[in-house]
mmCIF file of C-alpha atoms and ligand atoms in Angstrom:
data_model
loop_
_atom_site.group_PDB
_atom_site.id
_atom_site.type_symbol
_atom_site.label_atom_id
_atom_site.label_comp_id
_atom_site.label_asym_id
_atom_site.label_seq_id
_atom_site.Cartn_x
_atom_site.Cartn_y
_atom_site.Cartn_z
ATOM 1 C CA MET A 1 -3.600 -6.052 -11.054
ATOM 2 C CA LEU A 2 -4.648 -9.646 -11.073
ATOM 3 C CA ALA A 3 -7.680 -9.260 -13.176
ATOM 4 C CA GLY A 4 -8.656 -12.582 -14.847
ATOM 5 C CA ASP A 5 -6.215 -14.969 -13.279
ATOM 6 C CA PRO A 6 -5.290 -14.020 -9.619
ATOM 7 C CA ALA A 7 -2.422 -16.508 -9.741
ATOM 8 C CA LYS A 8 -0.530 -14.410 -12.296
ATOM 9 C CA ARG A 9 1.001 -10.988 -11.856
ATOM 10 C CA ILE A 10 0.176 -8.732 -14.770
ATOM 11 C CA SER A 11 3.206 -8.533 -16.931
ATOM 12 C CA PHE A 12 3.970 -5.189 -18.376
ATOM 13 C CA ASN A 13 3.942 -6.879 -21.742
ATOM 14 C CA ARG A 14 0.460 -8.003 -21.250
ATOM 15 C CA CYS A 15 -1.979 -6.177 -23.480
ATOM 16 C CA ILE A 16 -5.116 -4.450 -22.339
ATOM 17 C CA ARG A 17 -8.427 -6.321 -22.941
ATOM 18 C CA ASN A 18 -12.027 -5.349 -22.837
ATOM 19 C CA GLY A 19 -13.246 -5.416 -19.236
ATOM 20 C CA ASP A 20 -9.693 -4.856 -17.696
ATOM 21 C CA LEU A 21 -9.235 -2.496 -14.760
ATOM 22 C CA VAL A 22 -6.766 0.177 -15.775
ATOM 23 C CA ILE A 23 -5.211 3.027 -13.785
ATOM 24 C CA VAL A 24 -5.394 6.155 -15.886
ATOM 25 C CA TYR A 25 -2.345 8.321 -15.027
ATOM 26 C CA GLU A 26 -2.608 12.018 -15.618
ATOM 27 C CA ARG A 27 0.069 13.100 -13.076
ATOM 28 C CA HIS A 28 1.604 11.534 -10.006
ATOM 29 C CA ASP A 29 -1.153 13.176 -7.913
ATOM 30 C CA SER A 30 -3.974 12.606 -10.410
ATOM 31 C CA MET A 31 -4.852 9.018 -11.149
ATOM 32 C CA LYS A 32 -8.151 7.170 -11.603
ATOM 33 C CA ALA A 33 -9.198 3.534 -11.885
ATOM 34 C CA VAL A 34 -11.477 2.697 -14.900
ATOM 35 C CA THR A 35 -12.864 -0.468 -16.419
ATOM 36 C CA VAL A 36 -12.341 -0.635 -20.131
ATOM 37 C CA ALA A 37 -15.666 -0.963 -21.903
ATOM 38 C CA GLU A 38 -15.488 -1.369 -25.711
ATOM 39 C CA GLY A 39 -17.948 1.010 -27.371
ATOM 40 C CA SER A 40 -17.761 3.484 -24.572
ATOM 41 C CA VAL A 41 -15.439 6.486 -23.831
ATOM 42 C CA LEU A 42 -13.618 8.238 -20.965
ATOM 43 C CA GLN A 43 -14.039 11.917 -20.856
ATOM 44 C CA ASN A 44 -11.758 14.131 -18.775
ATOM 45 C CA ARG A 45 -10.130 17.632 -18.945
ATOM 46 C CA PHE A 46 -7.841 16.331 -21.800
ATOM 47 C CA GLY A 47 -10.835 15.435 -24.059
ATOM 48 C CA VAL A 48 -12.454 12.213 -25.105
ATOM 49 C CA PHE A 49 -10.649 8.894 -25.079
ATOM 50 C CA LYS A 50 -12.176 5.874 -26.884
ATOM 51 C CA TYR A 51 -11.708 2.657 -24.958
ATOM 52 C CA SER A 52 -11.587 0.752 -28.261
ATOM 53 C CA ASP A 53 -8.298 2.550 -28.902
ATOM 54 C CA TRP A 54 -6.800 1.106 -25.767
ATOM 55 C CA ILE A 55 -7.643 -2.506 -26.457
ATOM 56 C CA GLY A 56 -4.529 -4.462 -27.579
ATOM 57 C CA LYS A 57 -2.095 -1.815 -26.283
ATOM 58 C CA PRO A 58 0.454 -2.918 -23.565
ATOM 59 C CA PHE A 59 0.044 -1.567 -20.017
ATOM 60 C CA GLY A 60 2.236 1.576 -19.731
ATOM 61 C CA SER A 61 1.047 2.924 -23.094
ATOM 62 C CA LYS A 62 0.516 6.618 -23.799
ATOM 63 C CA VAL A 63 -2.861 7.244 -25.460
ATOM 64 C CA PHE A 64 -4.334 10.415 -26.963
ATOM 65 C CA SER A 65 -7.665 11.977 -26.845
ATOM 66 C CA ASN A 66 -9.655 13.633 -29.691
ATOM 67 C CA LYS A 67 -8.025 16.954 -28.699
ATOM 68 C CA GLY A 68 -4.484 15.563 -28.673
ATOM 69 C CA GLY A 69 -4.294 15.395 -24.851
ATOM 70 C CA PHE A 70 -2.758 12.306 -23.367
ATOM 71 C CA VAL A 71 -2.754 9.949 -20.413
ATOM 72 C CA TYR A 72 -0.795 6.745 -19.507
ATOM 73 C CA LEU A 73 -2.585 3.457 -18.969
ATOM 74 C CA LEU A 74 -1.026 1.651 -15.988
ATOM 75 C CA ALA A 75 -1.527 -1.839 -14.635
ATOM 76 C CA PRO A 76 -3.453 -1.816 -11.290
ATOM 77 C CA THR A 77 -0.702 -3.016 -8.924
ATOM 78 C CA PRO A 78 -1.484 -3.022 -5.223
ATOM 79 C CA GLU A 79 0.758 0.037 -4.866
ATOM 80 C CA LEU A 80 -1.269 2.059 -7.347
ATOM 81 C CA TRP A 81 -4.579 0.690 -6.045
ATOM 82 C CA THR A 82 -3.720 2.027 -2.606
ATOM 83 C CA LEU A 83 -3.467 5.461 -4.154
ATOM 84 C CA VAL A 84 -6.685 5.437 -6.202
ATOM 85 C CA LEU A 85 -9.065 3.321 -4.110
ATOM 86 C CA SER A 86 -12.112 5.033 -2.560
ATOM 87 C CA HIS A 87 -11.091 6.047 0.954
ATOM 88 C CA ARG A 88 -14.034 4.928 3.110
ATOM 89 C CA THR A 89 -11.728 4.943 6.186
ATOM 90 C CA GLN A 90 -8.155 5.772 7.165
ATOM 91 C CA ILE A 91 -5.980 3.396 5.180
ATOM 92 C CA LEU A 92 -2.531 1.844 5.352
ATOM 93 C CA TYR A 93 -0.066 3.156 2.906
ATOM 94 C CA ILE A 94 2.911 1.586 1.108
ATOM 95 C CA ALA A 95 5.575 2.064 3.764
ATOM 96 C CA ASP A 96 3.513 0.466 6.580
ATOM 97 C CA ILE A 97 2.142 -2.222 4.255
ATOM 98 C CA SER A 98 5.650 -3.303 3.070
ATOM 99 C CA PHE A 99 6.751 -3.538 6.674
ATOM 100 C CA VAL A 100 3.678 -5.575 7.677
ATOM 101 C CA VAL A 101 4.110 -8.096 4.878
ATOM 102 C CA MET A 102 7.857 -8.534 5.718
ATOM 103 C CA TYR A 103 7.566 -8.774 9.482
ATOM 104 C CA LEU A 104 4.483 -10.960 9.493
ATOM 105 C CA GLU A 105 6.533 -13.356 7.152
ATOM 106 C CA ILE A 106 3.665 -13.595 4.655
ATOM 107 C CA VAL A 107 4.536 -15.816 1.792
ATOM 108 C CA PRO A 108 2.444 -17.687 -0.915
ATOM 109 C CA GLY A 109 0.201 -20.247 0.699
ATOM 110 C CA CYS A 110 -0.249 -18.463 4.071
ATOM 111 C CA LEU A 111 -3.615 -18.142 5.868
ATOM 112 C CA VAL A 112 -4.066 -14.649 7.180
ATOM 113 C CA LEU A 113 -6.754 -13.115 9.387
ATOM 114 C CA GLU A 114 -7.421 -9.429 9.388
ATOM 115 C CA SER A 115 -9.769 -6.964 11.138
ATOM 116 C CA GLY A 116 -10.960 -4.339 10.359
ATOM 117 C CA THR A 117 -11.146 -4.480 6.612
ATOM 118 C CA GLY A 118 -11.716 -0.716 6.264
ATOM 119 C CA SER A 119 -11.119 0.354 2.619
ATOM 120 C CA GLY A 120 -9.159 -2.887 1.874
ATOM 121 C CA SER A 121 -5.967 -1.151 1.214
ATOM 122 C CA LEU A 122 -3.781 -3.600 3.258
ATOM 123 C CA THR A 123 -6.020 -6.527 2.321
ATOM 124 C CA THR A 124 -5.144 -6.028 -1.327
ATOM 125 C CA SER A 125 -1.357 -6.415 -0.643
ATOM 126 C CA LEU A 126 -1.954 -9.322 1.703
ATOM 127 C CA ALA A 127 -3.882 -11.120 -1.032
ATOM 128 C CA ARG A 128 -1.029 -10.609 -3.493
ATOM 129 C CA ALA A 129 1.487 -11.896 -0.883
ATOM 130 C CA VAL A 130 -0.480 -15.172 -0.191
ATOM 131 C CA ALA A 131 -1.459 -15.909 -3.874
ATOM 132 C CA PRO A 132 -1.867 -18.296 -5.538
ATOM 133 C CA ALA A 133 -2.811 -20.888 -2.926
ATOM 134 C CA GLY A 134 -3.223 -18.924 0.328
ATOM 135 C CA HIS A 135 -6.180 -17.066 1.672
ATOM 136 C CA VAL A 136 -6.997 -13.857 3.560
ATOM 137 C CA HIS A 137 -10.102 -13.781 5.818
ATOM 138 C CA THR A 138 -10.868 -10.222 6.623
ATOM 139 C CA PHE A 139 -13.585 -8.986 9.070
ATOM 140 C CA ASP A 140 -15.349 -5.680 9.603
ATOM 141 C CA PHE A 141 -18.371 -5.045 11.756
ATOM 142 C CA HIS A 142 -19.613 -2.357 9.341
ATOM 143 C CA GLU A 143 -21.868 -4.113 6.763
ATOM 144 C CA GLN A 144 -21.629 -1.437 4.114
ATOM 145 C CA ARG A 145 -17.890 -1.242 4.265
ATOM 146 C CA ALA A 146 -17.635 -4.986 4.116
ATOM 147 C CA ALA A 147 -19.873 -4.972 1.021
ATOM 148 C CA SER A 148 -17.881 -2.230 -0.708
ATOM 149 C CA ALA A 149 -14.656 -4.069 0.014
ATOM 150 C CA ARG A 150 -16.178 -7.245 -1.515
ATOM 151 C CA ASP A 151 -17.059 -5.191 -4.622
ATOM 152 C CA ASP A 152 -13.528 -3.834 -4.817
ATOM 153 C CA PHE A 153 -11.980 -7.311 -4.490
ATOM 154 C CA GLN A 154 -14.249 -8.489 -7.318
ATOM 155 C CA ARG A 155 -13.175 -5.589 -9.409
ATOM 156 C CA THR A 156 -9.486 -6.166 -8.788
ATOM 157 C CA GLY A 157 -9.745 -9.887 -9.475
ATOM 158 C CA LEU A 158 -8.965 -10.867 -5.870
ATOM 159 C CA SER A 159 -12.161 -12.421 -4.765
ATOM 160 C CA ASN A 160 -10.930 -15.979 -4.809
ATOM 161 C CA LEU A 161 -8.085 -15.011 -2.478
ATOM 162 C CA VAL A 162 -10.085 -12.893 -0.015
ATOM 163 C CA ARG A 163 -13.227 -13.593 1.947
ATOM 164 C CA VAL A 164 -14.884 -10.615 3.786
ATOM 165 C CA GLY A 165 -16.947 -11.364 6.870
ATOM 166 C CA VAL A 166 -19.176 -9.121 8.914
ATOM 167 C CA ARG A 167 -18.216 -9.544 12.638
ATOM 168 C CA ASP A 168 -17.535 -7.549 15.763
ATOM 169 C CA ILE A 169 -14.038 -8.891 16.332
ATOM 170 C CA GLN A 170 -13.443 -6.901 19.549
ATOM 171 C CA GLY A 171 -16.681 -8.272 20.982
ATOM 172 C CA GLN A 172 -16.839 -11.864 19.558
ATOM 173 C CA GLY A 173 -13.251 -12.589 18.505
ATOM 174 C CA PHE A 174 -12.466 -14.388 15.222
ATOM 175 C CA PRO A 175 -14.565 -17.443 14.314
ATOM 176 C CA ASP A 176 -13.555 -20.688 16.061
ATOM 177 C CA ASP A 177 -13.288 -22.441 12.689
ATOM 178 C CA PHE A 178 -9.795 -20.861 12.262
ATOM 179 C CA ALA A 179 -8.462 -21.932 15.758
ATOM 180 C CA GLY A 180 -4.821 -22.936 15.424
ATOM 181 C CA LEU A 181 -4.878 -22.409 11.620
ATOM 182 C CA ALA A 182 -3.682 -18.858 11.002
ATOM 183 C CA ASP A 183 -0.065 -18.086 9.953
ATOM 184 C CA ALA A 184 -0.544 -14.442 10.754
ATOM 185 C CA VAL A 185 -3.143 -12.035 12.229
ATOM 186 C CA PHE A 186 -3.359 -8.389 11.546
ATOM 187 C CA LEU A 187 -5.438 -5.929 13.647
ATOM 188 C CA ASP A 188 -6.335 -2.291 12.778
ATOM 189 C CA LEU A 189 -8.987 -1.764 15.477
ATOM 190 C CA PRO A 190 -9.648 0.965 17.910
ATOM 191 C CA GLN A 191 -9.223 -1.369 20.962
ATOM 192 C CA PRO A 192 -6.911 -4.068 19.701
ATOM 193 C CA TRP A 193 -6.210 -5.475 23.155
ATOM 194 C CA LEU A 194 -9.835 -6.781 23.200
ATOM 195 C CA ALA A 195 -9.114 -8.959 20.137
ATOM 196 C CA ILE A 196 -5.635 -10.148 21.123
ATOM 197 C CA PRO A 197 -6.697 -13.241 23.180
ATOM 198 C CA SER A 198 -8.780 -14.454 20.248
ATOM 199 C CA ALA A 199 -5.921 -13.753 17.865
ATOM 200 C CA ALA A 200 -3.616 -15.870 20.027
ATOM 201 C CA LYS A 201 -6.139 -18.721 19.772
ATOM 202 C CA MET A 202 -6.248 -18.491 16.045
ATOM 203 C CA LEU A 203 -2.486 -18.617 15.403
ATOM 204 C CA LYS A 204 -0.419 -21.670 14.601
ATOM 205 C CA GLN A 205 2.538 -22.298 16.886
ATOM 206 C CA ASP A 206 5.112 -19.599 16.071
ATOM 207 C CA GLY A 207 2.469 -17.572 14.296
ATOM 208 C CA THR A 208 2.889 -13.800 14.034
ATOM 209 C CA LEU A 209 0.655 -10.916 14.936
ATOM 210 C CA CYS A 210 0.687 -7.216 14.071
ATOM 211 C CA SER A 211 -1.425 -4.364 15.395
ATOM 212 C CA PHE A 212 -1.546 -0.943 13.901
ATOM 213 C CA SER A 213 -2.553 1.934 16.163
ATOM 214 C CA PRO A 214 -2.288 5.656 15.626
ATOM 215 C CA CYS A 215 -1.783 6.499 19.310
ATOM 216 C CA ILE A 216 0.946 5.361 21.632
ATOM 217 C CA GLU A 217 -1.579 4.800 24.497
ATOM 218 C CA GLN A 218 -3.273 2.090 22.301
ATOM 219 C CA VAL A 219 0.248 0.559 21.806
ATOM 220 C CA GLN A 220 0.950 0.513 25.584
ATOM 221 C CA ARG A 221 -2.378 -1.159 26.359
ATOM 222 C CA SER A 222 -1.918 -3.714 23.573
ATOM 223 C CA CYS A 223 1.646 -4.619 24.712
ATOM 224 C CA GLU A 224 0.402 -5.187 28.189
ATOM 225 C CA THR A 225 -2.096 -7.723 26.901
ATOM 226 C CA LEU A 226 0.368 -9.301 24.401
ATOM 227 C CA ARG A 227 2.747 -10.262 27.216
ATOM 228 C CA THR A 228 0.489 -13.132 28.388
ATOM 229 C CA SER A 229 0.717 -15.248 25.264
ATOM 230 C CA PHE A 230 3.278 -13.576 22.954
ATOM 231 C CA THR A 231 7.036 -13.004 22.861
ATOM 232 C CA ASP A 232 9.343 -10.950 20.638
ATOM 233 C CA ILE A 233 7.138 -7.897 21.065
ATOM 234 C CA ARG A 234 8.454 -4.903 19.022
ATOM 235 C CA THR A 235 6.927 -1.620 18.055
ATOM 236 C CA PHE A 236 8.014 0.506 15.061
ATOM 237 C CA GLU A 237 7.031 3.764 13.477
ATOM 238 C CA VAL A 238 7.786 3.782 9.740
ATOM 239 C CA LEU A 239 8.750 7.076 8.238
ATOM 240 C CA LEU A 240 9.378 7.179 4.459
ATOM 241 C CA ARG A 241 11.424 9.898 2.806
ATOM 242 C CA THR A 242 11.238 10.156 -1.052
ATOM 243 C CA TYR A 243 13.934 11.916 -3.020
ATOM 244 C CA GLU A 244 13.664 13.836 -6.318
ATOM 245 C CA VAL A 245 16.738 13.337 -8.297
ATOM 246 C CA GLY A 246 17.323 15.224 -11.566
ATOM 247 C CA GLU A 247 19.222 17.729 -13.613
ATOM 248 C CA GLY A 248 20.037 20.885 -11.572
ATOM 249 C CA LYS A 249 21.577 24.331 -12.211
ATOM 250 C CA MET A 250 25.393 24.315 -12.728
ATOM 251 C CA GLU A 251 27.502 26.422 -10.528
ATOM 252 C CA ARG A 252 29.557 28.806 -12.674
ATOM 253 C CA LEU A 253 33.221 28.716 -11.678
ATOM 254 C CA GLN A 254 35.348 31.760 -11.358
ATOM 255 C CA GLU A 255 38.710 32.257 -13.127
ATOM 256 C CA ASN A 256 40.616 30.836 -10.143
ATOM 257 C CA GLY A 257 38.631 27.592 -10.557
ATOM 258 C CA LYS A 258 36.672 28.110 -7.387
ATOM 259 C CA GLY A 259 32.965 28.421 -6.774
ATOM 260 C CA SER A 260 31.163 31.789 -6.171
ATOM 261 C CA ASN A 261 31.714 31.527 -2.501
ATOM 262 C CA GLY A 262 35.433 30.915 -2.899
ATOM 263 C CA SER A 263 35.243 27.256 -2.206
ATOM 264 C CA LEU A 264 36.622 24.555 -4.398
ATOM 265 C CA PRO A 265 33.919 22.782 -6.370
ATOM 266 C CA CYS A 266 33.374 19.586 -4.482
ATOM 267 C CA LYS A 267 31.944 16.417 -5.989
ATOM 268 C CA ARG A 268 29.211 15.914 -3.452
ATOM 269 C CA ARG A 269 27.874 18.781 -1.345
ATOM 270 C CA GLN A 270 24.991 18.829 1.126
ATOM 271 C CA CYS A 271 22.659 21.766 0.826
ATOM 272 C CA SER A 272 20.737 23.604 3.634
ATOM 273 C CA ASP A 273 17.472 21.878 2.659
ATOM 274 C CA GLY A 274 18.973 18.389 3.302
ATOM 275 C CA GLY A 275 19.526 17.645 -0.421
ATOM 276 C CA TYR A 276 22.737 16.884 -2.223
ATOM 277 C CA VAL A 277 24.387 18.290 -5.288
ATOM 278 C CA LEU A 278 26.828 16.327 -7.399
ATOM 279 C CA SER A 279 28.635 18.645 -9.774
ATOM 280 C CA SER A 280 31.034 18.409 -12.645
ATOM 281 C CA ASN A 281 32.132 20.963 -15.234
ATOM 282 C CA ILE A 282 29.294 19.820 -17.589
ATOM 283 C CA SER A 283 26.246 18.983 -15.501
ATOM 284 C CA SER A 284 24.798 18.779 -12.060
ATOM 285 C CA VAL A 285 22.571 16.142 -10.591
ATOM 286 C CA VAL A 286 20.427 17.443 -7.731
ATOM 287 C CA ALA A 287 18.933 15.186 -5.209
ATOM 288 C CA LYS A 288 16.490 16.669 -2.692
ATOM 289 C CA PRO A 289 13.915 15.304 -0.288
ATOM 290 C CA CYS A 290 10.454 15.449 -1.728
ATOM 291 C CA GLY A 291 8.231 18.130 0.056
ATOM 292 C CA GLU A 292 5.235 15.851 0.222
ATOM 293 C CA ALA A 293 6.562 13.289 2.741
ATOM 294 C CA ARG A 294 3.822 11.640 4.788
ATOM 295 C CA GLY A 295 4.346 12.136 8.522
ATOM 296 C CA HIS A 296 3.188 9.963 11.366
ATOM 297 C CA THR A 297 0.620 7.431 10.333
ATOM 298 C CA GLY A 298 0.685 5.032 13.283
ATOM 299 C CA TYR A 299 2.663 2.457 15.252
ATOM 300 C CA LEU A 300 3.083 -1.120 14.198
ATOM 301 C CA THR A 301 3.376 -3.555 17.056
ATOM 302 C CA PHE A 302 4.621 -7.088 16.151
ATOM 303 C CA ALA A 303 4.679 -10.198 18.344
ATOM 304 C CA ARG A 304 5.169 -13.977 17.971
ATOM 305 C CA LEU A 305 2.994 -16.553 19.780
ATOM 306 C CA LYS A 306 4.858 -18.169 22.645
ATOM 307 C CA CYS A 307 5.774 -21.862 22.357
ATOM 308 C CA LEU A 308 3.574 -24.029 24.650
ATOM 309 C CA SER A 309 6.477 -26.136 25.996
HETATM 310 C C1 LIG B 1 -8.963 2.286 9.974
HETATM 311 S S1 LIG B 1 -10.051 1.096 9.342
HETATM 312 C C2 LIG B 1 -8.983 -0.144 8.658
HETATM 313 C C3 LIG B 1 -8.227 0.266 7.402
HETATM 314 C C4 LIG B 1 -7.555 -0.857 6.690
HETATM 315 N N1 LIG B 1 -6.419 -1.348 7.487
HETATM 316 C C5 LIG B 1 -7.072 -0.413 5.319
HETATM 317 O O1 LIG B 1 -5.912 -0.366 5.122
HETATM 318 O O2 LIG B 1 -7.855 0.012 4.443
HETATM 319 C C6 LIG B 1 -10.715 0.353 10.767
HETATM 320 C C7 LIG B 1 -11.888 -0.490 10.426
HETATM 321 O O3 LIG B 1 -12.182 -1.249 11.622
HETATM 322 C C8 LIG B 1 -13.517 -1.466 11.664
HETATM 323 N N2 LIG B 1 -13.880 -1.799 13.102
HETATM 324 C C9 LIG B 1 -13.858 -1.052 14.164
HETATM 325 N N3 LIG B 1 -14.260 -1.745 15.221
HETATM 326 C C10 LIG B 1 -14.378 -3.009 14.862
HETATM 327 C C11 LIG B 1 -14.799 -4.200 15.544
HETATM 328 N N4 LIG B 1 -15.136 -4.185 16.800
HETATM 329 N N5 LIG B 1 -14.934 -5.374 14.789
HETATM 330 C C12 LIG B 1 -14.677 -5.335 13.436
HETATM 331 N N6 LIG B 1 -14.309 -4.266 12.768
HETATM 332 C C13 LIG B 1 -14.222 -3.158 13.467
HETATM 333 C C14 LIG B 1 -14.122 -0.218 11.196
HETATM 334 O O4 LIG B 1 -15.479 -0.307 10.716
HETATM 335 C C15 LIG B 1 -13.127 0.262 10.105
HETATM 336 O O5 LIG B 1 -13.616 -0.125 8.864
#
């Protein structure tokens, strides 16, 4: 994504270099992150791919194996990284992540505190949002998870935007060095209410906080604690519905110009599965909700630090 120079987004015109991280796309549900190593190969069910064939090709290229099989070479954007990263914990996905970045008002230059780091899924997008001059300080009390996240940020070229600390944030709070400096704090912890007083201490005036919790009981307890120092407290559940839109079967009209059920062919018709059919004499475009929609992930509670005066 940001390999080499974290200040620059990878442009789709940018060509693949030796050492780049590339997302190898087989199908929408089969992708893998690999590091290009000249002189070596990638072997999968489609055959053997020589990395040297990839070097100099733009991201997005289709490349062929020795057997004529093919894959696409995609740039490791945070969106794709979230889909391929190693899931060491539950992670945040694109719908929640987008909402978090928007509602926490994270822009380039922000200083953001986060706990726990987990698999670093959210951290990756936070880093992109604060680049090039901002910083994300993320904490997890699990040493191995923190170390793996550090390795990942190195691999994705984010290590100069993110620092990973090992610390029990529920027990000790965030380090005092950040008091009054954070633009935003994000919590994904089992008992977030224990970390809220420390989060309040870390935030700049008007700073924003978000807490992600899978259960509504955690939300209720957090909101109770938030009321002491925060205002504008709001909780959301983000549900994303993806649609498949493509060519569909045409309805054959009868001689009287009506459809098979006797109805006049309408331009836009809702089907029983919630999808829509747009029909004309020549073609039909079918739009239907994707069957793989993710259900409940968790609740996002946002709040703004109260003004002192
Ligand atoms: C669900 S994961 C976070 C996932 C992360 N938001 C992501 O998108 O990849 C929760 C993390 O919180 C960490 N954690 C739990 N209690 C903690 C505490 N008291 N202090 C710091 N980290 C803690 C766990 O080790 C775990 O890695």
